[in-house]
């Protein structure tokens, strides 16, 4: 089951009709030394402060990026991952690891760390097209992983329960489970499958930094993020600037994407369904893949129009060919009754038929397209 991060307070899972369950269990340290225990306690303090004060801006975070955290981040990377533009592999970096980490730690804390451009590679998509990925240099992966660990302490207290993509203790299978639960238990007659066109390539960097600044006011952390956003890409030995977007495939991109969509979509849709919806509205988001269920057609159509306007304010748009409304209603029944369960089963079977054809299957197969699985 998916894990809530709300410590017993009403969560988005509860709003979707799911039962409340316990907070994510902390991840065990790979190397339980005294220094790493100190790091763990410090990060727990950050999470506690984030939980207790939703308006707090964290002005001092970089000191949590210790040699111990860098070491843990290094050993969390995939050993056989392809090298970035620096050409350095995990195996080549390990023999002198401690000296390298001391030097890396010093450069990060003294502002001398330089982000390396991502190496552009392409993977084939299910429809035959190619998806561009950016493979980061090894030291960028290490530092990004450490920064993500720090940011998670804050944003896992902020992110809503219907967000499943690239978060600790969550998976694409849990997203599907939440979707099927909603279709069976809630009055969902229309499903909106929303696809944001080229999300990772088109998100606005200036808006992203503004969103991060809602919670992070440590200029050194912000400067690191800006370095990665502005590092550009290398393709066939040539460097090119990326004016928009975050390279899909870097360790930090999924976290930045979740922060962006938290403010652009998650908080907005929570207000929308409370303010405008008369019937049931359910939401499941896995990174930039979004599925919504509506009881009434008029509300589904109104939401789609409002959603297009909302995305336009942030330089994004819905893909016209991949965004569609699917009608699932067959009769008006009460959830929980025998007839209601039969209706829910028909709804789910119809959705599964659509899933085989189009976009919902992308959520189920997201593990194969996990940017971190390719880049980390």
mmCIF file of C-alpha atoms in Angstrom:
data_model
loop_
_atom_site.group_PDB
_atom_site.id
_atom_site.type_symbol
_atom_site.label_atom_id
_atom_site.label_comp_id
_atom_site.label_asym_id
_atom_site.label_seq_id
_atom_site.Cartn_x
_atom_site.Cartn_y
_atom_site.Cartn_z
ATOM 1 C CA UNK A 1 0.000 0.000 0.000
ATOM 2 C CA UNK A 2 1.107 3.559 -0.537
ATOM 3 C CA UNK A 3 2.458 5.433 2.466
ATOM 4 C CA UNK A 4 1.128 8.715 3.756
ATOM 5 C CA UNK A 5 3.449 11.460 4.971
ATOM 6 C CA UNK A 6 0.942 13.395 7.043
ATOM 7 C CA UNK A 7 1.384 11.877 10.500
ATOM 8 C CA UNK A 8 -2.240 11.049 11.056
ATOM 9 C CA UNK A 9 -3.691 14.221 9.561
ATOM 10 C CA UNK A 10 -6.213 13.877 6.718
ATOM 11 C CA UNK A 11 -4.275 13.021 3.578
ATOM 12 C CA UNK A 12 -5.019 13.056 -0.116
ATOM 13 C CA UNK A 13 -5.345 9.263 -0.043
ATOM 14 C CA UNK A 14 -8.170 9.779 2.420
ATOM 15 C CA UNK A 15 -9.724 12.355 0.085
ATOM 16 C CA UNK A 16 -9.632 9.783 -2.732
ATOM 17 C CA UNK A 17 -11.392 7.287 -0.470
ATOM 18 C CA UNK A 18 -8.264 5.416 0.593
ATOM 19 C CA UNK A 19 -7.594 4.509 4.250
ATOM 20 C CA UNK A 20 -5.025 6.406 6.275
ATOM 21 C CA UNK A 21 -1.780 4.551 6.797
ATOM 22 C CA UNK A 22 1.539 5.140 8.473
ATOM 23 C CA UNK A 23 4.318 7.511 7.531
ATOM 24 C CA UNK A 24 7.138 6.370 5.294
ATOM 25 C CA UNK A 25 9.675 4.315 7.167
ATOM 26 C CA UNK A 26 13.116 5.964 7.193
ATOM 27 C CA UNK A 27 15.631 4.501 4.784
ATOM 28 C CA UNK A 28 18.427 2.560 6.520
ATOM 29 C CA UNK A 29 21.965 3.888 6.240
ATOM 30 C CA UNK A 30 24.210 1.780 4.040
ATOM 31 C CA UNK A 31 27.170 2.351 6.329
ATOM 32 C CA UNK A 32 25.970 3.022 9.915
ATOM 33 C CA UNK A 33 28.868 5.041 11.293
ATOM 34 C CA UNK A 34 28.696 7.623 14.047
ATOM 35 C CA UNK A 35 29.032 10.492 11.570
ATOM 36 C CA UNK A 36 26.191 9.163 9.433
ATOM 37 C CA UNK A 37 23.986 8.808 12.479
ATOM 38 C CA UNK A 38 24.606 12.517 13.103
ATOM 39 C CA UNK A 39 23.619 13.296 9.516
ATOM 40 C CA UNK A 40 20.472 11.236 9.943
ATOM 41 C CA UNK A 41 19.524 13.114 13.109
ATOM 42 C CA UNK A 42 20.148 16.461 11.425
ATOM 43 C CA UNK A 43 17.935 15.590 8.477
ATOM 44 C CA UNK A 44 15.241 14.339 10.826
ATOM 45 C CA UNK A 45 15.331 17.795 12.402
ATOM 46 C CA UNK A 46 14.795 19.371 8.991
ATOM 47 C CA UNK A 47 11.809 17.111 8.362
ATOM 48 C CA UNK A 48 10.327 17.851 11.774
ATOM 49 C CA UNK A 49 10.644 21.597 11.182
ATOM 50 C CA UNK A 50 9.093 21.261 7.711
ATOM 51 C CA UNK A 51 6.180 19.303 9.151
ATOM 52 C CA UNK A 52 5.490 21.738 11.982
ATOM 53 C CA UNK A 53 5.817 24.966 9.990
ATOM 54 C CA UNK A 54 4.495 24.920 6.448
ATOM 55 C CA UNK A 55 5.556 28.530 5.901
ATOM 56 C CA UNK A 56 9.166 28.078 6.993
ATOM 57 C CA UNK A 57 11.934 28.937 4.542
ATOM 58 C CA UNK A 58 15.113 26.979 5.215
ATOM 59 C CA UNK A 59 18.087 29.312 5.114
ATOM 60 C CA UNK A 60 20.829 26.860 6.145
ATOM 61 C CA UNK A 61 20.744 23.488 4.427
ATOM 62 C CA UNK A 62 24.120 22.982 2.785
ATOM 63 C CA UNK A 63 25.831 22.006 6.045
ATOM 64 C CA UNK A 64 23.745 18.810 5.900
ATOM 65 C CA UNK A 65 25.657 17.921 2.729
ATOM 66 C CA UNK A 66 28.493 16.136 4.513
ATOM 67 C CA UNK A 67 31.188 13.736 3.380
ATOM 68 C CA UNK A 68 29.140 10.942 4.955
ATOM 69 C CA UNK A 69 26.090 11.893 2.891
ATOM 70 C CA UNK A 70 28.218 12.104 -0.264
ATOM 71 C CA UNK A 71 29.576 8.634 0.481
ATOM 72 C CA UNK A 72 26.079 7.262 0.987
ATOM 73 C CA UNK A 73 24.977 8.952 -2.245
ATOM 74 C CA UNK A 74 27.882 7.405 -4.171
ATOM 75 C CA UNK A 75 26.994 3.904 -3.001
ATOM 76 C CA UNK A 76 23.342 4.531 -3.908
ATOM 77 C CA UNK A 77 24.217 5.017 -7.587
ATOM 78 C CA UNK A 78 23.997 2.188 -10.100
ATOM 79 C CA UNK A 79 27.382 0.531 -10.569
ATOM 80 C CA UNK A 80 26.892 -0.211 -14.262
ATOM 81 C CA UNK A 81 25.348 3.097 -15.314
ATOM 82 C CA UNK A 82 26.681 4.699 -18.463
ATOM 83 C CA UNK A 83 29.216 7.503 -17.861
ATOM 84 C CA UNK A 84 28.408 11.130 -18.486
ATOM 85 C CA UNK A 85 30.367 13.676 -20.478
ATOM 86 C CA UNK A 86 33.313 13.267 -18.086
ATOM 87 C CA UNK A 87 33.685 9.613 -19.071
ATOM 88 C CA UNK A 88 34.209 8.554 -15.431
ATOM 89 C CA UNK A 89 32.569 5.314 -14.331
ATOM 90 C CA UNK A 90 31.576 4.227 -10.825
ATOM 91 C CA UNK A 91 34.340 1.611 -10.757
ATOM 92 C CA UNK A 92 37.003 4.159 -11.732
ATOM 93 C CA UNK A 93 35.931 6.584 -9.020
ATOM 94 C CA UNK A 94 35.789 4.141 -6.110
ATOM 95 C CA UNK A 95 39.490 3.227 -5.511
ATOM 96 C CA UNK A 96 40.392 6.685 -4.131
ATOM 97 C CA UNK A 97 36.895 7.421 -2.936
ATOM 98 C CA UNK A 98 37.646 9.040 0.425
ATOM 99 C CA UNK A 99 40.179 11.509 -0.981
ATOM 100 C CA UNK A 100 37.853 12.296 -3.871
ATOM 101 C CA UNK A 101 34.907 12.907 -1.553
ATOM 102 C CA UNK A 102 36.948 15.211 0.686
ATOM 103 C CA UNK A 103 37.904 17.246 -2.386
ATOM 104 C CA UNK A 104 34.331 17.212 -3.736
ATOM 105 C CA UNK A 105 32.929 18.287 -0.375
ATOM 106 C CA UNK A 106 35.406 21.168 -0.227
ATOM 107 C CA UNK A 107 34.555 22.380 -3.734
ATOM 108 C CA UNK A 108 30.812 22.267 -3.059
ATOM 109 C CA UNK A 109 31.072 24.201 0.195
ATOM 110 C CA UNK A 110 33.488 26.792 -1.177
ATOM 111 C CA UNK A 111 31.419 27.435 -4.305
ATOM 112 C CA UNK A 112 34.098 26.005 -6.594
ATOM 113 C CA UNK A 113 32.017 23.051 -7.800
ATOM 114 C CA UNK A 114 31.271 23.245 -11.529
ATOM 115 C CA UNK A 115 28.357 21.421 -13.092
ATOM 116 C CA UNK A 116 29.292 19.356 -16.136
ATOM 117 C CA UNK A 117 26.984 19.408 -19.187
ATOM 118 C CA UNK A 118 24.824 16.312 -19.496
ATOM 119 C CA UNK A 119 25.626 13.823 -22.243
ATOM 120 C CA UNK A 120 22.661 13.564 -24.593
ATOM 121 C CA UNK A 121 21.451 10.049 -25.375
ATOM 122 C CA UNK A 122 18.229 8.740 -26.854
ATOM 123 C CA UNK A 123 16.016 5.792 -25.937
ATOM 124 C CA UNK A 124 13.280 4.394 -28.123
ATOM 125 C CA UNK A 125 9.703 4.947 -26.976
ATOM 126 C CA UNK A 126 6.847 2.479 -27.378
ATOM 127 C CA UNK A 127 5.528 4.382 -30.403
ATOM 128 C CA UNK A 128 8.879 4.247 -32.200
ATOM 129 C CA UNK A 129 9.910 7.812 -31.453
ATOM 130 C CA UNK A 130 13.027 8.648 -29.473
ATOM 131 C CA UNK A 131 13.108 10.223 -26.037
ATOM 132 C CA UNK A 132 16.118 12.448 -25.243
ATOM 133 C CA UNK A 133 17.838 11.803 -21.924
ATOM 134 C CA UNK A 134 20.668 13.681 -20.250
ATOM 135 C CA UNK A 135 23.304 11.518 -18.561
ATOM 136 C CA UNK A 136 25.049 13.512 -15.834
ATOM 137 C CA UNK A 137 28.709 13.291 -14.902
ATOM 138 C CA UNK A 138 29.479 11.055 -11.933
ATOM 139 C CA UNK A 139 30.262 13.845 -9.455
ATOM 140 C CA UNK A 140 27.093 15.657 -10.503
ATOM 141 C CA UNK A 141 25.140 12.482 -9.773
ATOM 142 C CA UNK A 142 26.713 12.201 -6.323
ATOM 143 C CA UNK A 143 26.002 15.807 -5.346
ATOM 144 C CA UNK A 144 22.526 15.742 -6.899
ATOM 145 C CA UNK A 145 21.646 12.596 -4.961
ATOM 146 C CA UNK A 146 22.796 14.271 -1.725
ATOM 147 C CA UNK A 147 20.781 17.421 -2.479
ATOM 148 C CA UNK A 148 17.694 15.311 -3.271
ATOM 149 C CA UNK A 149 18.089 13.559 0.080
ATOM 150 C CA UNK A 150 18.058 16.947 1.810
ATOM 151 C CA UNK A 151 15.155 18.336 -0.235
ATOM 152 C CA UNK A 152 13.085 15.214 0.394
ATOM 153 C CA UNK A 153 13.007 16.015 4.096
ATOM 154 C CA UNK A 154 11.117 19.197 3.264
ATOM 155 C CA UNK A 155 8.975 18.250 0.299
ATOM 156 C CA UNK A 156 7.835 14.848 1.530
ATOM 157 C CA UNK A 157 5.974 16.868 4.157
ATOM 158 C CA UNK A 158 4.484 19.144 1.467
ATOM 159 C CA UNK A 159 3.667 16.845 -1.449
ATOM 160 C CA UNK A 160 0.089 15.613 -1.648
ATOM 161 C CA UNK A 161 -0.987 12.000 -1.426
ATOM 162 C CA UNK A 162 -2.088 11.606 -5.049
ATOM 163 C CA UNK A 163 1.478 12.306 -6.261
ATOM 164 C CA UNK A 164 3.292 8.986 -6.775
ATOM 165 C CA UNK A 165 6.168 9.564 -9.184
ATOM 166 C CA UNK A 166 9.792 9.225 -8.024
ATOM 167 C CA UNK A 167 9.093 9.587 -4.328
ATOM 168 C CA UNK A 168 10.465 7.441 -1.478
ATOM 169 C CA UNK A 169 8.265 4.442 -0.783
ATOM 170 C CA UNK A 170 6.000 5.010 -3.806
ATOM 171 C CA UNK A 171 5.734 3.322 -7.186
ATOM 172 C CA UNK A 172 3.809 3.256 -10.453
ATOM 173 C CA UNK A 173 2.039 0.116 -9.229
ATOM 174 C CA UNK A 174 0.657 2.012 -6.239
ATOM 175 C CA UNK A 175 -0.542 4.722 -8.613
ATOM 176 C CA UNK A 176 -2.463 2.112 -10.585
ATOM 177 C CA UNK A 177 -3.789 0.628 -7.359
ATOM 178 C CA UNK A 178 -5.099 4.037 -6.275
ATOM 179 C CA UNK A 179 -6.670 4.529 -9.707
ATOM 180 C CA UNK A 180 -8.431 1.163 -9.689
ATOM 181 C CA UNK A 181 -9.625 1.757 -6.110
ATOM 182 C CA UNK A 182 -11.132 5.089 -7.120
ATOM 183 C CA UNK A 183 -12.879 3.605 -10.147
ATOM 184 C CA UNK A 184 -14.440 0.855 -8.056
ATOM 185 C CA UNK A 185 -15.347 2.860 -4.957
ATOM 186 C CA UNK A 186 -16.070 6.391 -6.189
ATOM 187 C CA UNK A 187 -18.669 7.725 -8.602
ATOM 188 C CA UNK A 188 -16.364 8.010 -11.601
ATOM 189 C CA UNK A 189 -18.159 8.116 -14.941
ATOM 190 C CA UNK A 190 -15.572 10.028 -16.966
ATOM 191 C CA UNK A 191 -11.796 9.675 -16.988
ATOM 192 C CA UNK A 192 -9.524 12.453 -18.213
ATOM 193 C CA UNK A 193 -6.131 11.245 -19.419
ATOM 194 C CA UNK A 194 -3.971 14.383 -19.492
ATOM 195 C CA UNK A 195 -0.582 14.530 -21.192
ATOM 196 C CA UNK A 196 1.626 17.605 -20.830
ATOM 197 C CA UNK A 197 3.520 18.079 -24.086
ATOM 198 C CA UNK A 198 7.301 17.829 -23.586
ATOM 199 C CA UNK A 199 7.090 18.644 -19.899
ATOM 200 C CA UNK A 200 10.744 18.105 -18.956
ATOM 201 C CA UNK A 201 11.923 20.031 -22.028
ATOM 202 C CA UNK A 202 9.557 22.983 -21.586
ATOM 203 C CA UNK A 203 9.273 23.729 -17.875
ATOM 204 C CA UNK A 204 10.281 27.304 -17.164
ATOM 205 C CA UNK A 205 13.534 27.553 -15.190
ATOM 206 C CA UNK A 206 12.702 30.917 -13.634
ATOM 207 C CA UNK A 207 9.350 29.619 -12.377
ATOM 208 C CA UNK A 208 11.054 26.513 -11.028
ATOM 209 C CA UNK A 209 13.495 28.574 -8.967
ATOM 210 C CA UNK A 210 10.615 30.707 -7.662
ATOM 211 C CA UNK A 211 8.778 27.562 -6.579
ATOM 212 C CA UNK A 212 11.857 26.168 -4.821
ATOM 213 C CA UNK A 213 12.324 29.511 -3.059
ATOM 214 C CA UNK A 214 8.957 29.059 -1.338
ATOM 215 C CA UNK A 215 10.733 26.643 1.004
ATOM 216 C CA UNK A 216 14.475 26.892 0.302
ATOM 217 C CA UNK A 217 16.242 30.163 1.028
ATOM 218 C CA UNK A 218 19.789 28.812 1.286
ATOM 219 C CA UNK A 219 21.543 30.632 -1.604
ATOM 220 C CA UNK A 220 24.141 27.865 -1.893
ATOM 221 C CA UNK A 221 21.534 25.176 -2.540
ATOM 222 C CA UNK A 222 19.743 27.454 -5.002
ATOM 223 C CA UNK A 223 23.043 28.162 -6.766
ATOM 224 C CA UNK A 224 23.722 24.432 -7.154
ATOM 225 C CA UNK A 225 20.299 23.878 -8.709
ATOM 226 C CA UNK A 226 20.836 26.789 -11.092
ATOM 227 C CA UNK A 227 24.231 25.391 -12.118
ATOM 228 C CA UNK A 228 22.636 22.097 -13.118
ATOM 229 C CA UNK A 229 19.787 23.810 -14.954
ATOM 230 C CA UNK A 230 22.221 25.983 -16.918
ATOM 231 C CA UNK A 231 24.949 23.405 -17.582
ATOM 232 C CA UNK A 232 23.587 22.571 -21.027
ATOM 233 C CA UNK A 233 24.049 19.316 -22.933
ATOM 234 C CA UNK A 234 26.811 17.662 -24.955
ATOM 235 C CA UNK A 235 25.859 15.818 -28.126
ATOM 236 C CA UNK A 236 28.469 14.410 -30.495
ATOM 237 C CA UNK A 237 31.114 16.576 -28.855
ATOM 238 C CA UNK A 238 29.163 19.820 -29.247
ATOM 239 C CA UNK A 239 27.777 21.852 -26.337
ATOM 240 C CA UNK A 240 24.359 23.461 -26.591
ATOM 241 C CA UNK A 241 22.463 25.670 -24.164
ATOM 242 C CA UNK A 242 19.088 24.631 -22.803
ATOM 243 C CA UNK A 243 16.997 27.764 -22.313
ATOM 244 C CA UNK A 244 14.068 25.840 -20.854
ATOM 245 C CA UNK A 245 13.578 22.504 -19.169
ATOM 246 C CA UNK A 246 15.521 20.147 -16.948
ATOM 247 C CA UNK A 247 17.413 17.225 -18.539
ATOM 248 C CA UNK A 248 15.230 14.127 -18.227
ATOM 249 C CA UNK A 249 17.566 11.504 -16.862
ATOM 250 C CA UNK A 250 19.483 13.463 -14.237
ATOM 251 C CA UNK A 251 19.162 12.374 -10.612
ATOM 252 C CA UNK A 252 17.615 15.651 -9.480
ATOM 253 C CA UNK A 253 15.183 16.197 -12.387
ATOM 254 C CA UNK A 254 12.312 14.062 -10.994
ATOM 255 C CA UNK A 255 12.411 15.955 -7.681
ATOM 256 C CA UNK A 256 12.469 19.328 -9.452
ATOM 257 C CA UNK A 257 9.600 18.164 -11.686
ATOM 258 C CA UNK A 258 7.550 17.180 -8.646
ATOM 259 C CA UNK A 259 8.193 20.567 -7.041
ATOM 260 C CA UNK A 260 7.136 22.335 -10.241
ATOM 261 C CA UNK A 261 3.930 20.329 -10.615
ATOM 262 C CA UNK A 262 3.175 20.587 -6.904
ATOM 263 C CA UNK A 263 2.671 24.327 -7.345
ATOM 264 C CA UNK A 264 1.392 24.355 -10.932
ATOM 265 C CA UNK A 265 -1.039 21.438 -10.619
ATOM 266 C CA UNK A 266 -1.413 19.690 -7.247
ATOM 267 C CA UNK A 267 -2.291 22.647 -5.034
ATOM 268 C CA UNK A 268 -4.397 24.174 -7.802
ATOM 269 C CA UNK A 269 -6.452 21.025 -8.479
ATOM 270 C CA UNK A 270 -7.131 20.628 -4.750
ATOM 271 C CA UNK A 271 -8.663 24.104 -4.682
ATOM 272 C CA UNK A 272 -10.492 23.542 -7.989
ATOM 273 C CA UNK A 273 -12.350 20.434 -6.917
ATOM 274 C CA UNK A 274 -13.375 21.954 -3.601
ATOM 275 C CA UNK A 275 -14.542 25.193 -5.206
ATOM 276 C CA UNK A 276 -16.108 24.078 -8.501
ATOM 277 C CA UNK A 277 -16.942 20.370 -8.334
ATOM 278 C CA UNK A 278 -20.345 19.170 -7.159
ATOM 279 C CA UNK A 279 -19.688 15.492 -7.879
ATOM 280 C CA UNK A 280 -16.770 13.184 -7.106
ATOM 281 C CA UNK A 281 -13.358 14.105 -8.528
ATOM 282 C CA UNK A 282 -10.349 11.823 -8.083
ATOM 283 C CA UNK A 283 -6.727 12.526 -9.035
ATOM 284 C CA UNK A 284 -3.699 10.314 -9.611
ATOM 285 C CA UNK A 285 -0.413 11.842 -10.767
ATOM 286 C CA UNK A 286 2.781 9.971 -11.610
ATOM 287 C CA UNK A 287 5.377 12.653 -12.450
ATOM 288 C CA UNK A 288 3.888 14.381 -15.519
ATOM 289 C CA UNK A 289 1.354 11.603 -16.238
ATOM 290 C CA UNK A 290 -2.015 12.695 -14.843
ATOM 291 C CA UNK A 291 -5.292 10.767 -14.617
ATOM 292 C CA UNK A 292 -8.483 12.346 -13.249
ATOM 293 C CA UNK A 293 -11.898 10.820 -12.661
ATOM 294 C CA UNK A 294 -15.159 12.805 -12.699
ATOM 295 C CA UNK A 295 -18.721 11.982 -11.821
ATOM 296 C CA UNK A 296 -20.172 14.585 -14.207
ATOM 297 C CA UNK A 297 -19.267 15.236 -17.834
ATOM 298 C CA UNK A 298 -19.790 18.987 -17.518
ATOM 299 C CA UNK A 299 -17.243 19.170 -14.710
ATOM 300 C CA UNK A 300 -14.739 17.094 -16.681
ATOM 301 C CA UNK A 301 -15.090 19.447 -19.648
ATOM 302 C CA UNK A 302 -14.877 22.545 -17.470
ATOM 303 C CA UNK A 303 -11.779 21.224 -15.734
ATOM 304 C CA UNK A 304 -10.067 20.493 -19.040
ATOM 305 C CA UNK A 305 -10.655 24.054 -20.202
ATOM 306 C CA UNK A 306 -9.404 25.521 -16.902
ATOM 307 C CA UNK A 307 -6.402 23.188 -16.893
ATOM 308 C CA UNK A 308 -5.335 24.374 -20.341
ATOM 309 C CA UNK A 309 -5.499 27.966 -19.123
ATOM 310 C CA UNK A 310 -3.553 27.098 -15.981
ATOM 311 C CA UNK A 311 -0.725 25.415 -17.889
ATOM 312 C CA UNK A 312 -0.528 28.308 -20.349
ATOM 313 C CA UNK A 313 0.417 30.660 -17.522
ATOM 314 C CA UNK A 314 3.575 28.615 -16.999
ATOM 315 C CA UNK A 315 4.574 28.043 -20.611
ATOM 316 C CA UNK A 316 3.131 24.528 -20.815
ATOM 317 C CA UNK A 317 0.385 22.953 -22.914
ATOM 318 C CA UNK A 318 -1.569 19.726 -23.136
ATOM 319 C CA UNK A 319 -0.751 17.376 -25.979
ATOM 320 C CA UNK A 320 -3.782 17.572 -28.304
ATOM 321 C CA UNK A 321 -3.487 13.971 -29.506
ATOM 322 C CA UNK A 322 -2.720 12.320 -26.175
ATOM 323 C CA UNK A 323 -5.179 14.177 -23.954
ATOM 324 C CA UNK A 324 -8.708 12.828 -24.038
ATOM 325 C CA UNK A 325 -11.839 12.178 -22.041
ATOM 326 C CA UNK A 326 -13.055 8.594 -21.726
ATOM 327 C CA UNK A 327 -16.681 7.845 -20.848
ATOM 328 C CA UNK A 328 -16.999 4.963 -18.387
ATOM 329 C CA UNK A 329 -20.531 5.348 -17.035
ATOM 330 C CA UNK A 330 -22.980 2.528 -17.762
ATOM 331 C CA UNK A 331 -25.643 3.149 -15.130
ATOM 332 C CA UNK A 332 -26.253 5.163 -12.006
ATOM 333 C CA UNK A 333 -25.423 2.931 -9.051
ATOM 334 C CA UNK A 334 -24.320 3.370 -5.490
ATOM 335 C CA UNK A 335 -20.727 2.326 -4.728
ATOM 336 C CA UNK A 336 -20.590 -0.650 -2.365
ATOM 337 C CA UNK A 337 -23.776 -2.321 -3.626
ATOM 338 C CA UNK A 338 -23.696 -5.458 -5.792
ATOM 339 C CA UNK A 339 -24.824 -3.481 -8.805
ATOM 340 C CA UNK A 340 -22.332 -0.770 -7.953
ATOM 341 C CA UNK A 341 -19.486 -3.290 -7.822
ATOM 342 C CA UNK A 342 -20.556 -4.684 -11.176
ATOM 343 C CA UNK A 343 -20.577 -1.178 -12.624
ATOM 344 C CA UNK A 344 -17.173 -0.516 -11.151
ATOM 345 C CA UNK A 345 -15.822 -3.723 -12.670
ATOM 346 C CA UNK A 346 -17.124 -2.701 -16.082
ATOM 347 C CA UNK A 347 -15.576 0.751 -15.669
ATOM 348 C CA UNK A 348 -12.241 -0.798 -14.788
ATOM 349 C CA UNK A 349 -12.379 -3.287 -17.671
ATOM 350 C CA UNK A 350 -13.115 -0.455 -20.085
ATOM 351 C CA UNK A 351 -10.215 1.507 -18.713
ATOM 352 C CA UNK A 352 -7.937 -1.531 -19.016
ATOM 353 C CA UNK A 353 -8.950 -1.864 -22.654
ATOM 354 C CA UNK A 354 -7.999 1.748 -23.200
ATOM 355 C CA UNK A 355 -4.855 1.160 -21.163
ATOM 356 C CA UNK A 356 -3.674 -1.434 -23.644
ATOM 357 C CA UNK A 357 -4.090 1.040 -26.465
ATOM 358 C CA UNK A 358 -2.816 4.312 -25.139
ATOM 359 C CA UNK A 359 -1.358 6.354 -22.338
ATOM 360 C CA UNK A 360 -2.411 4.769 -19.049
ATOM 361 C CA UNK A 361 -0.163 1.823 -19.856
ATOM 362 C CA UNK A 362 2.721 4.311 -19.727
ATOM 363 C CA UNK A 363 2.142 4.670 -15.998
ATOM 364 C CA UNK A 364 2.216 0.902 -15.533
ATOM 365 C CA UNK A 365 5.473 0.712 -17.473
ATOM 366 C CA UNK A 366 7.050 3.755 -15.866
ATOM 367 C CA UNK A 367 9.649 1.601 -14.158
ATOM 368 C CA UNK A 368 11.150 0.943 -17.584
ATOM 369 C CA UNK A 369 11.219 4.640 -18.413
ATOM 370 C CA UNK A 370 12.419 5.765 -14.983
ATOM 371 C CA UNK A 371 14.910 8.579 -15.689
ATOM 372 C CA UNK A 372 16.878 7.604 -12.606
ATOM 373 C CA UNK A 373 17.074 3.996 -13.812
ATOM 374 C CA UNK A 374 18.805 5.191 -16.975
ATOM 375 C CA UNK A 375 21.006 7.877 -15.492
ATOM 376 C CA UNK A 376 21.821 6.888 -11.936
#
